[in-house]
CSV table of C-alpha atoms in Angstrom, one decimal:
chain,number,residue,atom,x,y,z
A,15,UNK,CA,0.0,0.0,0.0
A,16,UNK,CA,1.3,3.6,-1.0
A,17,UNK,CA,0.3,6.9,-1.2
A,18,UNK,CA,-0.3,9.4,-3.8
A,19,UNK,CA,2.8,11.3,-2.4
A,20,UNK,CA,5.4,8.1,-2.3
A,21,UNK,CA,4.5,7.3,-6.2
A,22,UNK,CA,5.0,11.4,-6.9
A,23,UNK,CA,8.6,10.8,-5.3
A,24,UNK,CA,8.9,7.7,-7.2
A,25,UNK,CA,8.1,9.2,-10.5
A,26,UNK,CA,10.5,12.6,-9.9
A,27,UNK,CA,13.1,10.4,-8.8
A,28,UNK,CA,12.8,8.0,-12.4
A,29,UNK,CA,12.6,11.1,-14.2
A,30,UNK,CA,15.8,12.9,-12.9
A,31,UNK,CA,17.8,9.1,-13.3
A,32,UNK,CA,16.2,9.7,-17.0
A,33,UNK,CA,17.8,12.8,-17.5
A,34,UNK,CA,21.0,11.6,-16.2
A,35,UNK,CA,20.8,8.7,-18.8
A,36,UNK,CA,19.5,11.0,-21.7
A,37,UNK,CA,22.9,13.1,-21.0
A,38,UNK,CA,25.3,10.1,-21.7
A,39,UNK,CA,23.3,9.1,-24.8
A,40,UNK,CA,23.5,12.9,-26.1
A,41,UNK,CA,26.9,13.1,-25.1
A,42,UNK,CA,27.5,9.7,-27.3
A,43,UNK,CA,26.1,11.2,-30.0
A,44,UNK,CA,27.9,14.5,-29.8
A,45,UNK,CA,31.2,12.7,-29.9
A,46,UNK,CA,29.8,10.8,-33.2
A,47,UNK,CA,28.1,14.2,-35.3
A,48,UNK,CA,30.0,15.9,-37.8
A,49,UNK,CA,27.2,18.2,-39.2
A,50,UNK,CA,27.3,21.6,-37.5
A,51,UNK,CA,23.7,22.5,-37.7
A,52,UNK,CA,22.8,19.3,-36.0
A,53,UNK,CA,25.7,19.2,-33.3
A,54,UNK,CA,24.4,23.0,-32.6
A,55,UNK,CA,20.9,21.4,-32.4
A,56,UNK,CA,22.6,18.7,-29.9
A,57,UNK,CA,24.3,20.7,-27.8
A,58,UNK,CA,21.7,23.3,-26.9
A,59,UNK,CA,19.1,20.4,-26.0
A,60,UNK,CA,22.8,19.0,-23.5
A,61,UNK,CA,22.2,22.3,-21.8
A,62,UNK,CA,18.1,22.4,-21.9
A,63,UNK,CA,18.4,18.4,-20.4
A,64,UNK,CA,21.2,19.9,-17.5
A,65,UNK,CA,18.5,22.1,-16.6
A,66,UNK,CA,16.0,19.2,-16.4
A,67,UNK,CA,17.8,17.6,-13.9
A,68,UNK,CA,18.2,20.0,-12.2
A,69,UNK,CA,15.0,21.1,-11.8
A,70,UNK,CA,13.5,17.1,-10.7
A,71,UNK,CA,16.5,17.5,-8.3
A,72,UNK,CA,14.9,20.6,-7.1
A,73,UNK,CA,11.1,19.3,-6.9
A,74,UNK,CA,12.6,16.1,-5.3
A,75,UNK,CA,14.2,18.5,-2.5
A,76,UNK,CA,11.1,20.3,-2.0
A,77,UNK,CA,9.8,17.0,-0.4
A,78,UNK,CA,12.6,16.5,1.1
A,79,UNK,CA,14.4,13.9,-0.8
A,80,UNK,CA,17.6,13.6,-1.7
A,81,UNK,CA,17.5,12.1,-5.7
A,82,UNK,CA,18.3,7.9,-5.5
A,83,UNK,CA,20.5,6.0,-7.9
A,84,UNK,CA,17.7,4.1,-9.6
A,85,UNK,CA,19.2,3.5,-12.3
A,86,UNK,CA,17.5,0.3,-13.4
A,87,UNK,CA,14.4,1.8,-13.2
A,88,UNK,CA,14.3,4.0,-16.6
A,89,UNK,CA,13.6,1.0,-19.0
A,90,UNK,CA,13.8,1.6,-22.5
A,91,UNK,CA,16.3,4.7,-22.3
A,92,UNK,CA,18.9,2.9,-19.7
A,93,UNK,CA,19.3,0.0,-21.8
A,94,UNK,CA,19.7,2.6,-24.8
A,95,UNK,CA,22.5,4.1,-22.4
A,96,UNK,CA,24.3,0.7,-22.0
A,97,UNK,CA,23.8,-0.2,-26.2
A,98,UNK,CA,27.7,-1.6,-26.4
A,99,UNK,CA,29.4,1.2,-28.4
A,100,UNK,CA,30.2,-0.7,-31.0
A,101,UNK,CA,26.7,-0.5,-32.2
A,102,UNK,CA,26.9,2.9,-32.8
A,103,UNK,CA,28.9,2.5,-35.9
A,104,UNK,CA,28.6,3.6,-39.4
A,105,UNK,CA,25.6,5.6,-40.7
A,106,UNK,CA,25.2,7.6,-37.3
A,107,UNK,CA,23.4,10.2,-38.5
A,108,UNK,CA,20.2,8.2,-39.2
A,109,UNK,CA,20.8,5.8,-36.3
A,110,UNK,CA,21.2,9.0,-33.9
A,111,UNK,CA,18.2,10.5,-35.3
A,112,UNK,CA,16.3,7.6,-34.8
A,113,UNK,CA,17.2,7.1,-31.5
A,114,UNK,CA,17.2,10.5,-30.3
A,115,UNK,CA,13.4,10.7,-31.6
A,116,UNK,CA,12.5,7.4,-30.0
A,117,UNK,CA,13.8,9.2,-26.5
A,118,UNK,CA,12.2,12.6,-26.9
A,119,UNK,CA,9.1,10.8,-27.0
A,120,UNK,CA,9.6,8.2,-24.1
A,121,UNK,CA,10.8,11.4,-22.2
A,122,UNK,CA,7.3,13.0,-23.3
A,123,UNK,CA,5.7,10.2,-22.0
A,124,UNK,CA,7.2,10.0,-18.4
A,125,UNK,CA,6.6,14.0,-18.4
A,126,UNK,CA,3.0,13.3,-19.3
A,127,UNK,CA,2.1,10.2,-16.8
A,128,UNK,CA,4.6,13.0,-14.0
A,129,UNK,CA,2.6,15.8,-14.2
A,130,UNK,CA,-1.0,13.7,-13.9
A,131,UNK,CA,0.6,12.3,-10.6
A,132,UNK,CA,1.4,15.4,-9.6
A,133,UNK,CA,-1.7,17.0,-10.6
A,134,UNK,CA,-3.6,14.0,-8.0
A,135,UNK,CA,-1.2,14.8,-5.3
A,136,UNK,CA,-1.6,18.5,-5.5
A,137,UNK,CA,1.8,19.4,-6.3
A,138,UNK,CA,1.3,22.6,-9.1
A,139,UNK,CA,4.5,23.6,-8.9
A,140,UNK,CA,5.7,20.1,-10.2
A,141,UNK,CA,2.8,20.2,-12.6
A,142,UNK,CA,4.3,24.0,-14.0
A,143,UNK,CA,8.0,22.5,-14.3
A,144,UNK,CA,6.9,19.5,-16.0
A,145,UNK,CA,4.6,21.7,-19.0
A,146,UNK,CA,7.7,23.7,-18.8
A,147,UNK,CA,10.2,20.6,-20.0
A,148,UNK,CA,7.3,19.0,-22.2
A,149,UNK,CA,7.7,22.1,-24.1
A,150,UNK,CA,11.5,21.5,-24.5
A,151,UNK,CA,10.9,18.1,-25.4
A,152,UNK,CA,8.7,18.8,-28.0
A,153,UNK,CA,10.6,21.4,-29.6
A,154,UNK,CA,13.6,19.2,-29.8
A,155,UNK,CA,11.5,16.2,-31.1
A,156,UNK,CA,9.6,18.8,-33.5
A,157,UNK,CA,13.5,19.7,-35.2
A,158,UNK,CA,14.6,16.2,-35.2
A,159,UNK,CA,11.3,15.4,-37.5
A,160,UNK,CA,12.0,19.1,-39.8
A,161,UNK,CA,15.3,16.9,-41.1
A,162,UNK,CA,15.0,13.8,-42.0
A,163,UNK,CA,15.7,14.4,-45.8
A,164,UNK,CA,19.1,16.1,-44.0
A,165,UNK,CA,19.8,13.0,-41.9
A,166,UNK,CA,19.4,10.7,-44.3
A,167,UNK,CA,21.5,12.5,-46.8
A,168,UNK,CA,24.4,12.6,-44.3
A,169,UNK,CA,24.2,9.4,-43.7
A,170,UNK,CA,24.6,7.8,-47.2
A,171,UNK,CA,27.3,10.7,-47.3
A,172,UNK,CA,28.8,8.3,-44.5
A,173,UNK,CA,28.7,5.4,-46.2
A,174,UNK,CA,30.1,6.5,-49.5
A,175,UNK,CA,26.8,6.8,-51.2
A,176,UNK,CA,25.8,9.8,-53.7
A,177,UNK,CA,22.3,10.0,-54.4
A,178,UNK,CA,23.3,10.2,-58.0
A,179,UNK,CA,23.3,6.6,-58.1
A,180,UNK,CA,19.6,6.2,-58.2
A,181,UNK,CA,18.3,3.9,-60.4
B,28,UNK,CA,31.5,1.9,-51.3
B,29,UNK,CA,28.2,1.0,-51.3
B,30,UNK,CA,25.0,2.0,-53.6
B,31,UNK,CA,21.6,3.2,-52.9
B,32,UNK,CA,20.6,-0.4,-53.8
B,33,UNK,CA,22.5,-1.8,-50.8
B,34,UNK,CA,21.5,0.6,-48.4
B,35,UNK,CA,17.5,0.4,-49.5
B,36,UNK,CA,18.2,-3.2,-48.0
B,37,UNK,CA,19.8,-2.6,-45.2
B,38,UNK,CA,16.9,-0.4,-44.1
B,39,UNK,CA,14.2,-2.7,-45.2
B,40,UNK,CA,16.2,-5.5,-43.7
B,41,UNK,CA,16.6,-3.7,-40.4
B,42,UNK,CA,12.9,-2.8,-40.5
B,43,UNK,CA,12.0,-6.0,-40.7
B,44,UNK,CA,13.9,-7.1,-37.9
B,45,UNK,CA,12.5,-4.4,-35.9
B,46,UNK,CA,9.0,-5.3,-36.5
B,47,UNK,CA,9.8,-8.8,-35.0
B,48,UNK,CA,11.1,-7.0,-32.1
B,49,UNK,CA,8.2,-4.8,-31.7
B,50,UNK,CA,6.2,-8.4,-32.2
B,51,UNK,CA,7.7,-9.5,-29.1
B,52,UNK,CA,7.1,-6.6,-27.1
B,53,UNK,CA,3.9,-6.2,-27.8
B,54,UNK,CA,3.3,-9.8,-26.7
B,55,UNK,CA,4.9,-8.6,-23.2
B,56,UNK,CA,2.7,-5.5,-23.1
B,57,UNK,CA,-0.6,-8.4,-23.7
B,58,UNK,CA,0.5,-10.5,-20.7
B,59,UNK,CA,0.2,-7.5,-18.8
B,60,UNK,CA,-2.5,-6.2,-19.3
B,61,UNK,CA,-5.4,-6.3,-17.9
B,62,UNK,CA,-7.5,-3.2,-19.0
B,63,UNK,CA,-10.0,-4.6,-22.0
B,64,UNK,CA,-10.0,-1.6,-23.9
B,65,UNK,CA,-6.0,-1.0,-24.1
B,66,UNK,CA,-5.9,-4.6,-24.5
B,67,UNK,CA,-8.0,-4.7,-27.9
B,68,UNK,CA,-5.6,-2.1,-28.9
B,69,UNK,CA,-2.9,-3.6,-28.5
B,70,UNK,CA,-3.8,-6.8,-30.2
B,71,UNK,CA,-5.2,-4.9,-32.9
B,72,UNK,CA,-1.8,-3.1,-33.1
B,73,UNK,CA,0.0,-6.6,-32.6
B,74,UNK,CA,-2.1,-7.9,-35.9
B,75,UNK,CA,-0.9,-4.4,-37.8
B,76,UNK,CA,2.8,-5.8,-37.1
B,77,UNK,CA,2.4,-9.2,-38.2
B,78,UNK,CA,1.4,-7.6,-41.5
B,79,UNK,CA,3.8,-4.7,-41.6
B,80,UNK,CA,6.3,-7.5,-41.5
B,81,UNK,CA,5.0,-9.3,-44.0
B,82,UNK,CA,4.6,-6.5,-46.5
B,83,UNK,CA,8.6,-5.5,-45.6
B,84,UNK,CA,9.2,-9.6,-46.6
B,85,UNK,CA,7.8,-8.6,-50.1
B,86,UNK,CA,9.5,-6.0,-50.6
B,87,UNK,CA,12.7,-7.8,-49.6
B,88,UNK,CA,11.7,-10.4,-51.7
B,89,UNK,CA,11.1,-8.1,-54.7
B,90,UNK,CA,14.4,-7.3,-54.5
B,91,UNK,CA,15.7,-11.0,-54.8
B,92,UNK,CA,16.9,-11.0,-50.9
B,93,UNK,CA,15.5,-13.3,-48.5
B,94,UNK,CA,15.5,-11.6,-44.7
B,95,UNK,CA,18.2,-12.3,-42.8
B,96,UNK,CA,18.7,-12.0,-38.6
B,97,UNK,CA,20.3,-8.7,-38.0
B,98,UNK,CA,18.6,-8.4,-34.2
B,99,UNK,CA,21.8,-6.7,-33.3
B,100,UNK,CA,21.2,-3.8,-35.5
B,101,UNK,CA,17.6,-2.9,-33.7
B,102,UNK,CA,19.6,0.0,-31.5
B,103,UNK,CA,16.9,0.7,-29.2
B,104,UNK,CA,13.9,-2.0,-29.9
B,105,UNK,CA,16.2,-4.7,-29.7
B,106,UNK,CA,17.5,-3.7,-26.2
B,107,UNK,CA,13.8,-2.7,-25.2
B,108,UNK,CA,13.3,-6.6,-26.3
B,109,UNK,CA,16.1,-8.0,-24.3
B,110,UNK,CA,15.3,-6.4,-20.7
B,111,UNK,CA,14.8,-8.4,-18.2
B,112,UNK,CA,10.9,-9.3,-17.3
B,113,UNK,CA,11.8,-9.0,-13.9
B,114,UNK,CA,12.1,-4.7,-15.1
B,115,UNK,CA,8.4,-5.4,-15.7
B,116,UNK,CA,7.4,-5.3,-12.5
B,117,UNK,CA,4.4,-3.1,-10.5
B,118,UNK,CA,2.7,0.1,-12.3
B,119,UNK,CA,2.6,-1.6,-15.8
B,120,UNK,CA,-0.3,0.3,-17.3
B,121,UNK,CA,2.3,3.2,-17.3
B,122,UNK,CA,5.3,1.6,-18.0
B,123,UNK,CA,3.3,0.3,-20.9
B,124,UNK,CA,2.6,3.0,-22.3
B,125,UNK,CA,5.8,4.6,-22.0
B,126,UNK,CA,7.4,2.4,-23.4
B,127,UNK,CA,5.3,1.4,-26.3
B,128,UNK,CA,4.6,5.7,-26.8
B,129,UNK,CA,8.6,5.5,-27.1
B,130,UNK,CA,8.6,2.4,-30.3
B,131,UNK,CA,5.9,3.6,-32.2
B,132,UNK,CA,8.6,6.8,-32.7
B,133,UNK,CA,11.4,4.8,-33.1
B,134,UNK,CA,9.4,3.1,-35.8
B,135,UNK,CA,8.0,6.4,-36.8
B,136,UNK,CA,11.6,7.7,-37.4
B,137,UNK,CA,12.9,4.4,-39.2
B,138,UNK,CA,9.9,4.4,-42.0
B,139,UNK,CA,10.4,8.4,-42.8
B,140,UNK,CA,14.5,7.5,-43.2
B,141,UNK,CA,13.2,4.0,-45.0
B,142,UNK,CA,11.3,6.1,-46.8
B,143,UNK,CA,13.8,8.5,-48.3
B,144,UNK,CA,16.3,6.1,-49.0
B,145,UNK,CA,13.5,4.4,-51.1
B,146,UNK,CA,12.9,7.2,-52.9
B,147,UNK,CA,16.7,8.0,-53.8
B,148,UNK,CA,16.9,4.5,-55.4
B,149,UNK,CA,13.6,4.6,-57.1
B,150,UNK,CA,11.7,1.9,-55.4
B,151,UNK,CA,7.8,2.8,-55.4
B,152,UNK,CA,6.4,0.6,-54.3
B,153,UNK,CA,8.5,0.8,-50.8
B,154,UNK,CA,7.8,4.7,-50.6
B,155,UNK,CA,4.1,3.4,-50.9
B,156,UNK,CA,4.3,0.4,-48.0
B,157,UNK,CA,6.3,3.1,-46.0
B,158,UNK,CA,3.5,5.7,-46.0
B,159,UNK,CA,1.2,2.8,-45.5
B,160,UNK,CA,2.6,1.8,-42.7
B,161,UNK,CA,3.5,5.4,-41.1
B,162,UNK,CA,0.0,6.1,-41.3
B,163,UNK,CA,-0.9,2.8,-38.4
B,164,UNK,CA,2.5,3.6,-36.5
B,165,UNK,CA,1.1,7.1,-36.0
B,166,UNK,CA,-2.6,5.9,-35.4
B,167,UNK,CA,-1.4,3.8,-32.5
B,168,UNK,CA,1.0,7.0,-31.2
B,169,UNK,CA,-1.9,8.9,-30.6
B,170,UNK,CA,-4.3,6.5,-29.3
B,171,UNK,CA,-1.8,6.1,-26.7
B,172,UNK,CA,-0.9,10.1,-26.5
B,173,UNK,CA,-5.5,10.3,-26.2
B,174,UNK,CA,-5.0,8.1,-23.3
B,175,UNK,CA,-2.0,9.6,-20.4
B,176,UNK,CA,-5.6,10.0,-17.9
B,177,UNK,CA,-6.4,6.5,-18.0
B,178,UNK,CA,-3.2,4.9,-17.9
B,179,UNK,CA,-2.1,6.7,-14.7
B,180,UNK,CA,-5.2,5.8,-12.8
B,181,UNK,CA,-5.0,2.2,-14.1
B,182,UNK,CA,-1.0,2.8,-12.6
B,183,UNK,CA,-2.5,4.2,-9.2
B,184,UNK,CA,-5.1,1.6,-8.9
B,185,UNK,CA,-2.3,-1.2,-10.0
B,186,UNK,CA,-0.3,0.2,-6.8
B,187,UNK,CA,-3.6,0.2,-4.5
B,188,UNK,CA,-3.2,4.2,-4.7
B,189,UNK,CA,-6.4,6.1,-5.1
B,190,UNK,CA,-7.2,9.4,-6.0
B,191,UNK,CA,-9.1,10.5,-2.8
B,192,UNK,CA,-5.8,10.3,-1.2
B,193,UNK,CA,-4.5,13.1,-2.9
B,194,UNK,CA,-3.9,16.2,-0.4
């Protein structure tokens, strides 16, 4: 048996080990993008995702918990955050789009199932900070889907392929 | 140095694969599920995979290739697919719907760059299954996005949590 509070902690505290895994997977694929426009794009959504975790960290003090390691608990994004590098090999562009898309969407999903919990357990602030980050979330997932003609063209760039060869 | 022609099937090889991934999911997501309604969606949705799957075989097989087994190359679906079940534990409604909000992008995002690559090397009748098949992926997106309300009191009530607690 718990309380509407104690699954509001529990769903901060997922969130802010999200964050923390969606930094390593941008950092990855910062340390794989060539394309300025799109490593701009990258690391201005590092900096909106810092800010993310810092303010969970902040809602999660206002109860008056310290953020846990729960690692484990953030499903489809950890195990994207533990991918053996090797994966990430040739035609990164598209695979990096792909994947980045795929997790601005599971992040607007926890933000989304977040904010109703809050909402039950009368926390507004929570509620504010969380249509504050679905915002950011959106916008990022909104750029990602204005390029895939771009992505894909870098990528067969990548692999040595000129769209010349057409049949 | 590759041509178009390789890399339209690579991406309709790794499609392919992915929709046997999402296959698998899916049938996780069932034997979890006890809601009726999300659980005719789901197997509705699991019936649209078994066919997008098929239609990805025929297009392989218009191209004289036979699938092969390249689970590796899933990125994100395929480690979704290997977590552990013991991940799946309590709140599942939510979890759920996370995680399947999460795939139907990913797949979202692999048909658009499918898509493209099609359309570089000329292949119609791809471009054609892709929209096809965009059109379902983003069907089942938003019956899941129409739904965050239900699938966190289903959550709540999973984890003996009602509403009336709220403060």
């Amino acid at each position: 048996m718990t309380t509407i509070h104690d699954q509001l902690i529990k769903h901060l505290d997922e969130a802010h080990a999200m964050e923390h895994d969606v930094l390593r997977m941008l950092d990855g694929m910062i340390s794989t993008t060539r394309d300025p426009e799109v490593l701009r794009e990258l690391e201005h959504h590092r900096i909106e995702t810092q800010e993310h975790a810092e303010q969970l960290r902040a809602r999660l003090r206002a109860h008056g918990v310290t953020p846990s390691a729960v690692r484990q608990l953030t499903g489809i994004v950890g195990a994207l955050a533990k991918l053996p590098l090797d994966l990430v090999r040739s035609e990164k562009a598209g695979r990096n789009a792909r994947d980045a898309f795929a997790t601005e969407h599971m992040e607007i999903a926890a933000y989304e199932l977040l904010k109703r919990v809050a909402t039950r357990a009368g926390d507004d602030e929570t509620v504010a900070t969380c249509d504050e980050i679905l915002e950011q979330e959106r916008r990022m997932a909104e750029a990602i889907a204005d390029d895939w003609d771009r992505f894909v063209d870098l990528s067969l760039l990548e692999e040595g392929v000129t769209t010349g060869d057409a049949a």
